[in-house]
Amino acid sequence: MTTFLGMPGLPVATERGTLRGPDTFPVAARRALADTQLRKNLGHATSTIRAKRARVVGELDDWEELRAAGAAIKADVMARLPELLVQLEENVTARGGHVHWARDADEANRIVLDLVRAAGTPDDPVTSVVKVKSMATQEIGLNEALAEAGIAAVETDLAELIVQLSDDTPSHILVPAIHRNRAEIRQIFLDHMPDVDPGLTDEPRVLAMAARAYLRRTFLAARVAVSGANFAIAETGTLAVVESEGNGRMCLTLPQTLVTVMGIEKLLPTWRDLEVFLQLLPRSSTGERMNPYTSMWTGAPRTSDGAPDGPQEFHLVLLDNGRTATLADEAGRQALHCIRCSACLNVCPVYERTGGHAYGSVYPGPIGAVLTPQLAGMHGHGADAPAGGDPVDSLPYASSLCGACFDACPVRIDIPSMLVHLRAKHVETAQAQRRVPGLPASAENAAMSAAAWVMQDAGRFSFAERGLQLGRLLARDGRIRSLPPPLSAWTTSRDVPAPPAETFRKWWARTRGDRS
Amino acid sequence: MTTSARDEVLRRIRTALGRTGGAAPQPSPVPRDYRTSLGQEPGAPGLLDLLVDRLVDYKATVHRCAPDAVGATVAAALAARGARRLAAPSGLPAGWLAAADVETVTDGAAQDGGALPVATLDAVDGVVTGCAVAVAQTGTIVLDSSPDCGRRALTLVPDYHLIVVRADQVVGSVPEALPRLDPDRPLTWVSGPSATSDIELDRVEGVHGPRTLVVVLVEG
Ligand code: SF4
């Protein structure tokens, strides 16, 4: 597969189908937009969480200073990544843990599988593991890889459980079942949860208690847990997992073996840095002053009396899988600063309408639109591009560039600028592959090529038009400063008048009675 | 023999950063212009009120008492709960359970068979512990596996957790809490009982962790 404008020797992520969906964004988005129930669920959920976040962020008069510190710490991490990773490894190892390195998804899956197997005996093999919600393990398709080897991975986060039971895919980073309402969740439990009370109501409390009962025995008997990590402290070797339900504590405490899979970018240099991120993350993600539970452990943890406290077999798997390829692009590497709070999803007018599935990646929303193309690589219009266009190539266009994501981001990731940058790169790649000679890679050039790509296809074009309608909502004083494709690159240097309430195509369709 | 994954990933990172050998860059300065303190001494009355306000907001039950009334307050809370059999860490201060009409099993104690099995923890009516630090601004209590906090499983499996917090353990904000904690110890930061907001963003208290959190705040 194509390494998009890659540096030699910096391969993009291996494909397990979790980053590149089956359809381009406009196609998938159109399908999602037709689902009124989905739009209702999303609208309710995102507006609720936006209000909660705004309230708790408003309580801190030093929020902007915290954001600035968060951004600076992450930039420092990237600049010193090799040294900090080695320091982390030393500290984890010195305290009884083991560190593994994985170049890509397949290698990470193999490492985890070997560790799970090693935790059992020939007479008593491990046939299931409990899991704490983790984006990294979703990205590498770990559950599927374990299943192929006959090992069941039980998701223990309530929303992940809902997704897993219904054989669905997550649609939000933080609330993976955000696209489901209570009635749908009740039905999923009735259909798929063994021994569930048939008198189950759709009260959230009743549903949560059903999940508690279902998972309790599994937790108490689990021998191996697999987790992700929110933070790892290079200076101390400490890992941190931030959660709400206590399923994380169960997984991180009760089994004998714990395997944590973490992207290499999740590091923080010092213990003190937690004072910034433990303030930024909960307020940005769930809109709480603090999440109910945060677990921190270092190596094979011991109490102050020296007694074992939690898994004494601890393995940390450090994952590349396209992250170094992302790091190579100076204008794109900020995407690695992301702490997966999901604030940018909740404020995004595009995400709010299409939901997460339309992005076709485990990383949806604004951050997904910049992270996925860099991790997985774009195809341009090359010979190996899938028919109908590469779904990943369409992601940098899945935005109206309104800027809400930047304002919400706790580490000040400039997603809008990165989207423009990736659009330009996409067009340049496409041009290079079509051997269009002599055209400088100017903004207008990029805009025109992007326009050509959009206009080639009626579906893409009508999606872009819907973006224009959105532009109307975003216009101030009848001007808008940034446009969705095809004209986005124009508006980096000019304003455009707000579009009319009805597009020509809509007017034509209406007056001609033609619905196509 | 091919390159190890470790060397390969480290090489890729250096390539991506455009670093060809040479020393590591110095840490870049981080602007820390945010508040590193609420400006009140640990245990200041304002901090205690703030902590209680936050805890109540998370649906924890809070009792405030004087140092000589801890035993009676704990006893009353346990009686109200109807708790008969309690788990406790080995270093729980003697007076805390003295007035309570309960049977106690002590984790790690020889007479109770050493570390309590999970099944025992699952069968007790609750657990009573101390804590390491409490953060007023966020309503957070940190457990650090010291003798009065116990192992992490002890405060996880039972369905009822009563924590005794001394006033001098209450600091203002997260930046004031971290220097008081030892990263080598397993830490659990608790902010209210376990909860989920996974169904339509409605907060439901009490999922897998203890469903009831009771805090006895010892003032003065
Ligand atoms: S990009 Fe920023 S706002 Fe979006 S999930 Fe990441 S940290 Fe949160």
XYZ file of C-alpha atoms and ligand atoms in Angstrom:
744
model
C 0.000 0.000 0.000
C 1.046 3.577 -0.550
C 3.087 5.383 2.010
C 1.629 8.798 1.450
C 4.444 11.255 0.836
C 6.170 9.166 3.428
C 9.765 9.266 4.438
C 11.647 6.188 3.467
C 11.593 3.649 6.253
C 8.608 5.166 8.053
C 5.750 2.874 7.146
C 2.129 3.696 7.874
C -0.124 1.499 10.001
C -0.757 -2.099 9.036
C -4.302 -2.659 7.902
C -6.683 -4.500 10.148
C -9.670 -2.632 8.818
C -9.995 -0.363 11.808
C -8.663 2.816 10.237
C -9.950 2.541 6.677
C -13.714 2.060 6.371
C -15.504 0.573 3.393
C -16.937 3.861 2.078
C -15.749 7.388 1.525
C -16.967 9.949 4.040
C -19.582 11.545 1.750
C -21.137 8.160 0.994
C -21.148 7.014 4.616
C -22.272 10.426 5.848
C -25.216 10.457 3.486
C -26.316 7.115 4.885
C -25.968 8.377 8.447
C -27.828 11.608 7.717
C -30.819 9.597 6.542
C -31.105 7.918 9.953
C -33.288 10.266 11.976
C -33.066 8.180 15.163
C -29.294 8.342 15.001
C -29.357 12.095 14.520
C -31.699 12.492 17.480
C -29.502 10.347 19.740
C -26.383 12.209 18.672
C -27.945 15.626 19.012
C -29.131 14.854 22.526
C -25.843 13.319 23.659
C -23.511 15.927 22.201
C -25.543 18.878 23.457
C -25.698 17.373 26.963
C -21.980 16.829 27.134
C -21.177 20.224 25.626
C -23.155 21.931 28.373
C -21.458 19.897 31.103
C -18.016 20.635 29.726
C -18.714 24.352 29.385
C -19.858 24.526 33.010
C -16.800 22.858 34.570
C -14.315 24.552 32.244
C -15.887 27.881 33.177
C -15.127 27.179 36.836
C -11.379 27.442 36.275
C -10.051 30.926 35.626
C -6.677 29.452 34.641
C -8.039 27.171 31.896
C -6.125 28.898 29.105
C -2.900 28.673 31.092
C -3.499 24.960 31.642
C -4.056 24.488 27.903
C -0.848 26.350 27.088
C 1.075 24.181 29.537
C -0.510 21.008 28.136
C 0.457 21.975 24.589
C 4.034 22.813 25.605
C 4.491 19.558 27.515
C 3.286 17.515 24.549
C 5.566 19.387 22.131
C 8.471 18.678 24.468
C 7.525 14.981 24.568
C 7.667 14.735 20.776
C 11.055 16.492 20.604
C 12.586 14.127 23.146
C 10.597 10.997 22.376
C 13.482 8.522 22.022
C 15.097 9.500 25.305
C 11.816 9.620 27.203
C 10.746 6.193 25.941
C 14.045 4.686 27.015
C 13.691 6.372 30.411
C 10.182 4.964 30.774
C 11.418 1.522 29.846
C 14.195 1.689 32.450
C 11.829 2.734 35.203
C 9.147 0.165 34.400
C 11.766 -2.579 34.224
C 13.480 -1.484 37.438
C 10.175 -1.916 39.256
C 9.478 -5.396 38.045
C 7.568 -4.728 34.815
C 8.437 -5.814 31.270
C 8.505 -3.580 28.196
C 7.868 -4.738 24.617
C 8.094 -2.751 21.406
C 5.799 -3.241 18.419
C 6.448 -1.810 14.971
C 2.887 -2.354 13.824
C -0.503 -3.833 14.647
C 0.402 -7.388 13.717
C 3.488 -7.364 15.872
C 1.586 -5.908 18.837
C -1.147 -8.517 18.493
C 1.425 -11.297 18.369
C 3.121 -10.029 21.517
C -0.157 -9.828 23.415
C -1.244 -13.262 22.239
C 2.043 -14.819 23.356
C 1.728 -13.166 26.773
C -1.850 -14.383 27.192
C -0.803 -17.904 26.269
C 2.149 -17.760 28.654
C -0.211 -16.857 31.505
C -1.881 -20.250 31.236
C -0.598 -23.818 31.449
C -1.122 -26.686 29.013
C -3.676 -28.164 31.436
C -5.297 -24.886 32.209
C -4.971 -22.507 29.262
C -6.286 -18.946 29.415
C -9.342 -18.815 27.158
C -10.573 -15.319 27.942
C -9.212 -11.943 29.007
C -10.950 -8.923 30.475
C -10.418 -5.595 28.757
C -10.547 -1.965 29.769
C -11.651 0.367 27.015
C -8.627 1.217 24.925
C -8.355 3.019 21.613
C -4.940 1.507 20.876
C -6.199 -2.079 21.095
C -9.162 -1.192 18.895
C -6.812 0.360 16.373
C -4.757 -2.830 16.128
C -7.829 -5.080 16.019
C -6.666 -6.997 19.071
C -10.023 -8.557 19.940
C -10.286 -10.056 16.468
C -6.705 -11.292 16.569
C -7.297 -12.952 19.949
C -10.564 -14.453 18.727
C -8.754 -16.016 15.767
C -6.528 -17.721 18.330
C -9.503 -18.945 20.350
C -9.265 -16.366 23.129
C -12.321 -14.308 24.005
C -11.713 -10.663 24.870
C -14.485 -9.382 27.143
C -15.032 -5.629 26.941
C -15.922 -4.400 30.427
C -16.704 -0.736 29.858
C -20.496 -0.446 29.687
C -20.560 1.290 26.321
C -17.965 -1.066 24.857
C -20.017 -3.967 26.154
C -23.089 -2.601 24.390
C -21.075 -2.293 21.190
C -19.554 -5.752 21.568
C -22.833 -7.511 22.400
C -24.534 -6.024 19.345
C -21.568 -6.794 17.082
C -21.404 -3.086 16.317
C -18.475 -0.677 16.084
C -17.783 2.293 18.389
C -18.966 5.676 17.164
C -17.343 7.973 19.727
C -13.994 7.947 21.525
C -15.413 8.382 24.996
C -18.981 7.118 24.694
C -18.691 4.411 22.044
C -22.424 3.653 22.142
C -23.450 7.296 21.890
C -25.481 6.387 18.788
C -27.748 4.112 20.845
C -30.603 5.271 23.053
C -31.873 3.495 26.147
C -34.591 1.557 24.342
C -32.086 0.186 21.849
C -29.670 -0.741 24.637
C -32.401 -2.587 26.525
C -33.152 -4.596 23.411
C -29.467 -5.418 22.886
C -29.215 -6.702 26.464
C -32.389 -8.766 26.103
C -31.136 -10.277 22.855
C -27.496 -10.923 23.723
C -26.824 -10.930 27.472
C -26.963 -14.427 28.970
C -29.273 -14.834 31.993
C -30.595 -11.293 31.757
C -33.811 -10.499 33.637
C -36.579 -10.548 31.000
C -38.363 -7.821 32.977
C -35.478 -5.403 32.270
C -36.661 -1.804 31.875
C -34.916 0.915 29.902
C -33.997 2.971 32.999
C -30.258 3.729 32.720
C -29.825 2.583 36.355
C -31.492 -0.763 35.682
C -29.413 -1.271 32.544
C -26.188 -0.433 34.380
C -27.047 -2.900 37.143
C -27.663 -5.622 34.565
C -24.142 -5.001 33.243
C -22.745 -5.130 36.782
C -24.357 -8.491 37.459
C -23.275 -9.854 34.099
C -19.612 -8.876 34.488
C -19.079 -9.429 38.193
C -18.207 -13.123 38.107
C -15.993 -12.572 35.081
C -13.994 -9.924 36.932
C -13.538 -11.950 40.072
C -12.255 -14.957 38.102
C -10.141 -13.174 35.465
C -6.483 -14.171 35.202
C -5.370 -11.799 32.468
C -6.398 -8.223 31.749
C -5.577 -6.057 28.747
C -5.707 -2.280 29.047
C -4.652 0.885 27.340
C -3.148 3.825 29.188
C -4.012 7.498 29.363
C -0.575 8.552 30.530
C 2.845 7.086 31.210
C 5.370 9.040 33.258
C 8.914 8.658 31.935
C 10.504 9.968 35.140
C 8.851 7.369 37.392
C 7.635 4.548 35.127
C 4.076 5.138 36.330
C 1.061 4.259 34.168
C -2.314 5.944 34.624
C -5.799 4.881 33.564
C -8.671 7.317 33.933
C -12.185 5.852 34.115
C -15.632 6.041 35.663
C -17.237 2.706 36.312
C -14.633 0.770 38.273
C -14.253 -1.809 35.516
C -10.795 -0.362 34.985
C -9.894 -0.861 38.644
C -11.195 -4.433 38.451
C -8.997 -5.206 35.443
C -5.943 -3.380 36.775
C -6.138 -4.913 40.246
C -7.544 -8.440 40.375
C -5.863 -10.546 37.619
C -2.336 -11.929 38.016
C -1.253 -10.693 34.585
C -1.778 -7.252 33.088
C -0.848 -6.320 29.533
C -1.038 -2.608 28.694
C -0.892 -1.528 25.046
C 0.063 2.096 24.569
C 0.931 4.326 21.633
C 4.452 5.707 21.894
C 3.065 9.248 22.021
C 1.202 8.867 25.325
C 4.195 9.820 27.430
C 4.586 12.650 29.877
C 8.089 13.575 31.043
C 7.520 14.142 34.762
C 5.269 13.231 37.669
C 4.492 16.899 38.040
C 3.033 17.034 34.518
C 0.053 15.096 35.812
C -1.050 18.260 37.607
C -1.851 19.702 34.194
C -3.379 16.659 32.524
C -5.463 15.477 35.480
C -7.150 18.862 35.289
C -7.481 19.079 31.505
C -8.720 15.568 30.744
C -11.772 14.999 32.994
C -13.182 18.457 32.430
C -12.794 18.140 28.662
C -14.028 14.595 28.277
C -16.900 13.787 30.608
C -17.389 17.363 31.758
C -16.618 16.460 35.357
C -14.276 18.141 37.818
C -12.714 14.736 38.201
C -13.649 11.333 36.868
C -14.724 8.809 39.530
C -11.582 6.666 39.398
C -7.979 7.115 38.316
C -5.598 4.201 38.826
C -1.814 4.631 38.843
C 0.716 1.859 39.133
C 4.416 1.377 38.576
C 5.851 -1.960 37.444
C 4.669 -4.840 39.624
C 3.027 -2.771 42.344
C 3.612 -3.300 46.059
C 2.034 -1.783 49.144
C 4.172 0.311 51.467
C 4.612 -2.894 53.524
C 6.046 -4.650 50.478
C 3.034 -6.927 49.925
C 1.935 -7.556 46.327
C -0.827 -5.182 45.306
C -2.297 -6.049 41.924
C -0.868 -7.901 38.913
C 2.685 -9.024 39.562
C 3.168 -9.900 35.885
C 3.045 -6.516 34.186
C 3.800 -6.033 30.502
C 3.825 -2.742 28.654
C 3.601 -2.888 24.846
C 4.805 0.303 23.123
C 3.145 0.697 19.739
C 4.289 2.547 16.612
C 1.791 1.532 13.865
C 2.068 4.708 11.796
C 2.927 7.066 14.630
C 6.494 7.647 13.464
C 5.187 8.330 9.947
C 2.892 10.935 11.516
C 5.742 12.393 13.536
C 7.742 12.950 10.357
C 5.364 15.651 9.114
C 6.115 18.801 11.040
C 2.756 20.315 10.121
C 0.889 17.150 11.043
C 2.647 15.761 14.091
C 0.522 17.773 16.495
C -2.137 15.123 15.950
C 0.005 12.957 18.242
C -0.569 15.397 21.108
C -4.151 14.181 21.392
C -5.209 12.905 24.826
C -8.444 11.359 23.432
C -10.769 13.522 25.480
C -13.332 13.683 22.629
C -14.190 17.352 23.206
C -13.561 18.074 19.519
C -16.146 15.462 18.503
C -18.816 16.924 20.742
C -18.428 20.468 19.395
C -18.112 19.514 15.730
C -21.151 20.413 13.602
C -20.228 17.688 11.122
C -19.766 14.950 13.741
C -22.953 15.962 15.484
C -24.897 15.204 12.329
C -23.099 12.208 10.881
C -21.895 10.406 14.001
C -18.698 8.434 14.247
C -19.357 5.547 11.873
C -19.246 7.802 8.825
C -15.506 8.308 9.360
C -14.872 4.583 8.965
C -12.040 4.733 11.512
C -11.739 3.978 15.225
C -10.702 7.630 15.452
C -13.728 9.650 14.326
C -14.561 13.337 14.395
C -12.136 16.208 13.865
C -9.150 14.452 15.439
C -9.926 11.335 13.412
C -10.008 13.402 10.241
C -6.397 14.464 10.815
C -5.007 11.446 12.643
C -6.394 8.625 10.507
C -4.962 9.838 7.172
C -1.540 10.193 8.772
C -1.533 6.854 10.589
C -2.992 4.901 7.690
C -1.681 6.918 4.724
C -3.648 8.366 1.821
C -3.670 6.976 -1.691
C -4.159 10.093 -3.798
C -5.517 8.907 -7.130
C -2.849 6.304 -7.540
C -3.288 3.052 -9.342
C -3.720 1.231 -6.042
C -6.479 3.569 -4.803
C -9.738 1.719 -4.168
C -12.462 2.159 -6.788
C -14.662 5.134 -5.868
C -11.790 6.746 -4.001
C -9.899 5.900 -0.843
C -12.143 6.429 2.228
C -9.143 7.742 4.150
C -8.442 10.353 1.447
C -11.912 11.778 1.978
C -11.428 12.444 5.710
C -9.536 15.774 5.555
C -12.556 17.095 3.641
C -15.013 15.982 6.352
C -15.052 19.375 7.986
C -16.443 22.860 7.543
C -13.255 24.338 9.074
C -15.354 26.279 11.556
C -12.635 26.100 14.219
C -14.764 24.859 17.131
C -12.472 21.857 17.586
C -9.424 24.030 18.158
C -11.231 26.122 20.755
C -12.324 23.008 22.631
C -9.066 21.092 22.478
C -7.391 20.955 25.896
C -3.928 20.724 24.313
C -4.606 23.344 21.634
C -4.209 21.076 18.618
C -4.789 23.244 15.548
C -7.021 20.782 13.736
C -8.361 23.273 11.128
C -4.877 24.170 9.892
C -3.942 20.519 9.776
C -7.026 19.717 7.712
C -6.043 22.347 5.173
C -2.490 21.028 5.171
C -3.663 17.460 4.572
C -6.024 18.546 1.793
C -3.132 20.238 0.069
C -0.957 17.169 0.525
C -3.695 14.981 -0.825
C -4.076 17.110 -3.910
C -0.329 17.298 -4.434
C -0.106 13.546 -4.243
C -2.959 13.163 -6.653
C -1.349 15.605 -9.077
C 1.984 13.887 -8.846
C 0.375 10.546 -9.526
C -1.502 11.927 -12.533
C 1.725 13.439 -13.779
C 0.217 16.874 -14.175
C 3.392 18.729 -14.996
C 4.561 22.104 -13.863
C 1.754 23.127 -11.546
C 2.959 24.795 -8.398
C 1.327 23.553 -5.221
C -0.455 26.790 -4.463
C -3.594 27.122 -2.407
C -5.675 27.878 -5.482
C -4.232 24.982 -7.321
C -5.065 22.744 -4.419
C -8.542 24.201 -4.165
C -9.210 23.663 -7.839
C -8.032 20.102 -7.775
C -10.081 19.451 -4.694
C -13.043 21.020 -6.443
C -12.492 18.760 -9.400
C -12.459 15.733 -7.110
C -15.655 16.811 -5.429
C -17.471 17.751 -8.605
C -16.611 14.551 -10.430
C -19.213 12.777 -8.412
C -22.778 13.909 -7.780
C -22.791 12.410 -4.324
C -19.690 14.228 -3.235
C -20.991 17.420 -4.708
C -24.307 17.308 -2.939
C -22.504 16.564 0.295
C -20.318 19.585 -0.243
C -23.468 21.602 -0.832
C -24.814 20.493 2.500
C -21.587 21.838 3.906
C -22.410 25.143 2.243
C -25.751 25.201 4.012
C -23.846 24.728 7.214
C -21.659 27.625 6.147
C -24.757 29.790 6.232
C -25.198 29.011 9.895
C -21.581 29.865 10.528
C -21.550 33.142 8.650
C -21.172 36.324 10.591
C -22.501 39.545 8.994
C -23.168 37.679 5.798
C -19.511 36.713 5.372
C -17.834 33.462 6.148
C -14.182 33.132 6.744
C -13.806 29.471 6.001
C -15.597 27.129 3.634
C -16.003 23.402 3.287
C -14.649 21.763 0.164
C -14.440 22.488 -2.702
C -13.526 26.036 -1.870
C -11.814 25.780 1.491
C -8.365 26.714 0.294
C -9.746 29.982 -1.125
C -10.957 31.115 2.227
C -7.604 30.873 3.877
C -6.884 34.148 2.111
C -10.344 35.631 1.466
C -13.862 35.880 2.808
C -16.776 34.537 0.833
C -20.344 35.844 0.928
C -22.729 33.609 2.838
C -24.375 31.180 0.419
C -28.050 31.463 -0.422
C -30.586 29.610 1.683
C -31.305 27.285 -1.206
C -28.677 25.953 -3.565
C -29.214 26.044 -7.278
C -29.402 22.286 -7.396
C -32.047 22.196 -4.678
C -34.038 24.967 -6.348
C -33.821 23.117 -9.650
C -34.924 19.905 -8.034
C -37.797 21.585 -6.240
C -39.118 23.632 -9.127
C -38.693 20.766 -11.577
C -40.213 18.290 -9.149
C -37.136 16.138 -9.615
C -35.824 14.558 -6.421
C -32.627 13.024 -7.728
C 19.193 -11.548 12.757
C 16.906 -8.665 11.913
C 16.874 -5.432 13.891
C 14.903 -5.617 17.079
C 11.571 -3.838 17.129
C 12.958 -1.614 19.860
C 15.907 -0.409 17.798
C 13.744 -0.061 14.742
C 11.109 2.074 16.460
C 13.749 4.276 18.070
C 15.497 4.644 14.706
C 12.216 5.606 13.045
C 11.523 8.253 15.676
C 14.966 9.801 15.185
C 14.470 9.769 11.423
C 11.048 11.367 11.775
C 12.487 14.104 13.960
C 15.328 14.669 11.525
C 17.841 13.799 14.225
C 20.936 12.104 12.955
C 22.943 11.265 16.026
C 24.102 13.848 18.490
C 22.868 14.601 21.966
C 19.237 14.756 22.976
C 17.729 18.226 22.961
C 17.305 19.885 26.325
C 13.791 19.826 27.813
C 11.921 22.884 26.535
C 10.605 25.206 29.215
C 6.903 24.710 29.992
C 4.910 27.842 30.822
C 3.320 26.984 34.156
C 1.253 30.115 34.628
C -1.729 28.183 35.921
C -2.655 28.079 39.596
C -0.448 25.707 41.538
C -2.307 26.313 44.791
C -5.645 27.624 46.012
C -3.631 29.594 48.549
C -5.051 27.939 51.658
C -3.243 25.774 54.176
C -4.184 22.094 54.267
C -7.265 21.664 56.421
C -8.353 25.327 56.207
C -12.102 25.651 56.940
C -12.789 26.926 53.432
C -11.161 23.835 51.920
C -13.157 21.492 54.131
C -16.423 23.132 53.091
C -15.385 22.952 49.443
C -14.503 19.257 49.744
C -17.845 18.458 51.360
C -19.711 20.394 48.687
C -17.936 18.434 45.921
C -18.407 15.059 47.609
C -22.104 15.655 48.092
C -22.343 16.706 44.454
C -20.953 13.250 43.525
C -23.618 11.599 45.713
C -21.216 10.547 48.455
C -22.499 10.695 52.055
C -20.448 12.950 54.331
C -20.326 13.084 58.151
C -18.241 15.729 59.883
C -16.973 15.090 63.397
C -14.396 16.050 66.040
C -11.296 13.874 66.545
C -12.724 12.263 69.688
C -15.947 11.338 67.922
C -14.550 9.260 65.024
C -15.423 5.920 66.639
C -18.988 6.975 67.412
C -19.505 8.504 63.951
C -18.181 5.423 62.158
C -20.307 3.200 64.398
C -23.433 5.210 63.642
C -22.786 5.124 59.884
C -22.223 1.354 59.909
C -25.321 0.800 62.033
C -27.396 2.878 59.628
C -26.079 0.746 56.808
C -26.854 -2.441 58.708
C -23.275 -3.638 58.169
C -22.348 -6.690 60.265
C -19.074 -7.942 58.823
C -16.369 -5.493 57.804
C -13.027 -5.749 56.086
C -10.202 -3.504 57.284
C -6.563 -2.883 56.391
C -3.897 -3.981 58.842
C -2.973 -0.458 59.890
C -6.416 0.941 60.641
C -6.141 3.207 63.729
C -7.435 1.311 66.749
C -10.199 3.678 67.732
C -12.014 3.867 64.416
C -13.945 0.627 64.753
C -13.875 0.448 68.553
C -17.456 1.571 69.026
C -18.923 -0.327 66.086
C -20.949 -3.462 66.682
C -19.350 -5.402 63.800
C -17.163 -8.391 63.133
C -13.901 -7.329 61.469
C -11.657 -9.313 59.125
C -8.231 -7.771 58.710
C -6.426 -8.026 55.396
C -2.937 -9.450 55.687
C -3.319 -10.362 59.373
C -2.040 -13.804 60.356
C -5.125 -14.632 62.432
C -7.333 -13.989 59.387
C -5.178 -16.117 57.093
C -3.034 -13.424 55.422
C -4.284 -11.653 52.301
C -8.071 -11.975 52.146
C -9.303 -13.926 49.111
C -11.489 -12.095 46.627
C -14.449 -14.260 47.608
C -14.147 -13.029 51.206
C -13.966 -9.432 50.050
C -17.035 -10.044 47.917
C -18.953 -11.390 50.921
C -18.255 -8.671 53.510
C -20.718 -5.839 54.060
C -18.149 -3.137 53.521
C -14.668 -1.808 54.161
C -13.321 1.018 56.337
C -10.030 2.765 55.481
C -8.101 5.967 55.832
C -6.606 7.869 52.896
C -3.422 9.642 51.802
C -4.677 12.985 50.500
C -7.976 14.656 49.651
C -8.375 17.354 46.987
C -11.054 19.897 47.868
C -11.507 21.506 44.463
C -12.284 18.253 42.689
C -13.784 16.247 45.575
C -11.096 13.594 45.184
C -9.719 11.218 47.823
C -6.463 9.395 47.079
C -5.692 5.921 48.474
C -2.029 4.925 48.440
C -1.850 1.378 49.864
C -0.207 2.543 53.071
C -1.165 0.506 56.175
C -4.377 2.453 56.842
C -5.479 2.297 53.172
C -4.652 -1.318 52.391
C -4.260 -3.156 49.116
C -6.285 -1.922 46.177
C -8.537 -4.994 46.019
C -9.655 -4.301 49.572
C -11.337 -1.035 48.610
C -12.617 -2.271 45.278
C -14.551 -5.492 45.759
C -16.762 -4.628 48.771
C -19.898 -2.716 47.828
C -19.632 -0.138 50.631
C -16.546 1.979 51.352
C -16.214 4.257 54.357
C -13.167 6.543 54.271
C -11.972 8.544 57.246
C -10.319 11.794 56.099
C -8.336 13.934 58.555
C -8.552 17.688 58.052
C -4.784 18.028 57.638
C -4.954 15.676 54.643
C -7.218 18.060 52.704
C -5.401 20.231 50.143
C -6.841 22.715 47.680
C -6.081 21.488 44.188
C -4.529 18.707 42.125
C -1.109 20.464 41.912
C -1.005 20.515 45.718
C -1.791 16.806 45.978
C 0.841 15.290 43.677
C 3.957 16.234 45.708
C 2.392 14.459 48.701
C 2.111 11.167 46.837
C 4.716 8.499 46.135
C 4.599 7.324 42.489
C 6.120 3.990 43.519
C 2.939 3.137 45.439
C -0.156 1.985 43.573
C -2.598 4.894 43.803
C -6.348 5.094 43.414
C -7.932 8.511 43.010
C -11.580 8.278 44.033
C -14.095 11.018 43.215
C -17.463 9.799 44.384
C -18.867 6.312 43.973
C -18.348 4.527 40.663
C -20.557 5.915 37.933
C -21.360 5.630 34.273
C -22.715 8.104 31.781
C -22.729 5.669 28.914
C -26.478 5.583 28.448
C -27.671 8.847 26.926
C -25.096 10.721 29.038
C -27.281 10.194 32.135
C -25.037 9.756 35.158
C -25.814 6.566 37.096
C -23.927 6.148 40.366
C -22.651 2.741 41.311
C -21.439 0.289 38.684
C -18.473 -2.005 39.384
C -16.673 -0.245 42.190
C -18.274 0.299 45.619
C -21.758 1.614 44.990
C -21.856 3.520 48.255
C -19.132 5.919 49.357
C -19.265 7.368 52.867
C -16.743 9.953 54.053
C -16.106 10.795 57.700
C -14.294 14.130 57.816
C -12.401 14.662 61.048
C -12.118 18.371 61.861
C -9.847 20.186 64.253
S -7.827 16.486 19.426
Fe -7.937 17.648 21.330
S -10.154 17.850 21.681
Fe -9.926 16.210 20.164
S -9.881 14.329 21.364
Fe -7.752 14.978 21.060
S -7.251 16.181 22.875
Fe -9.468 16.028 22.807
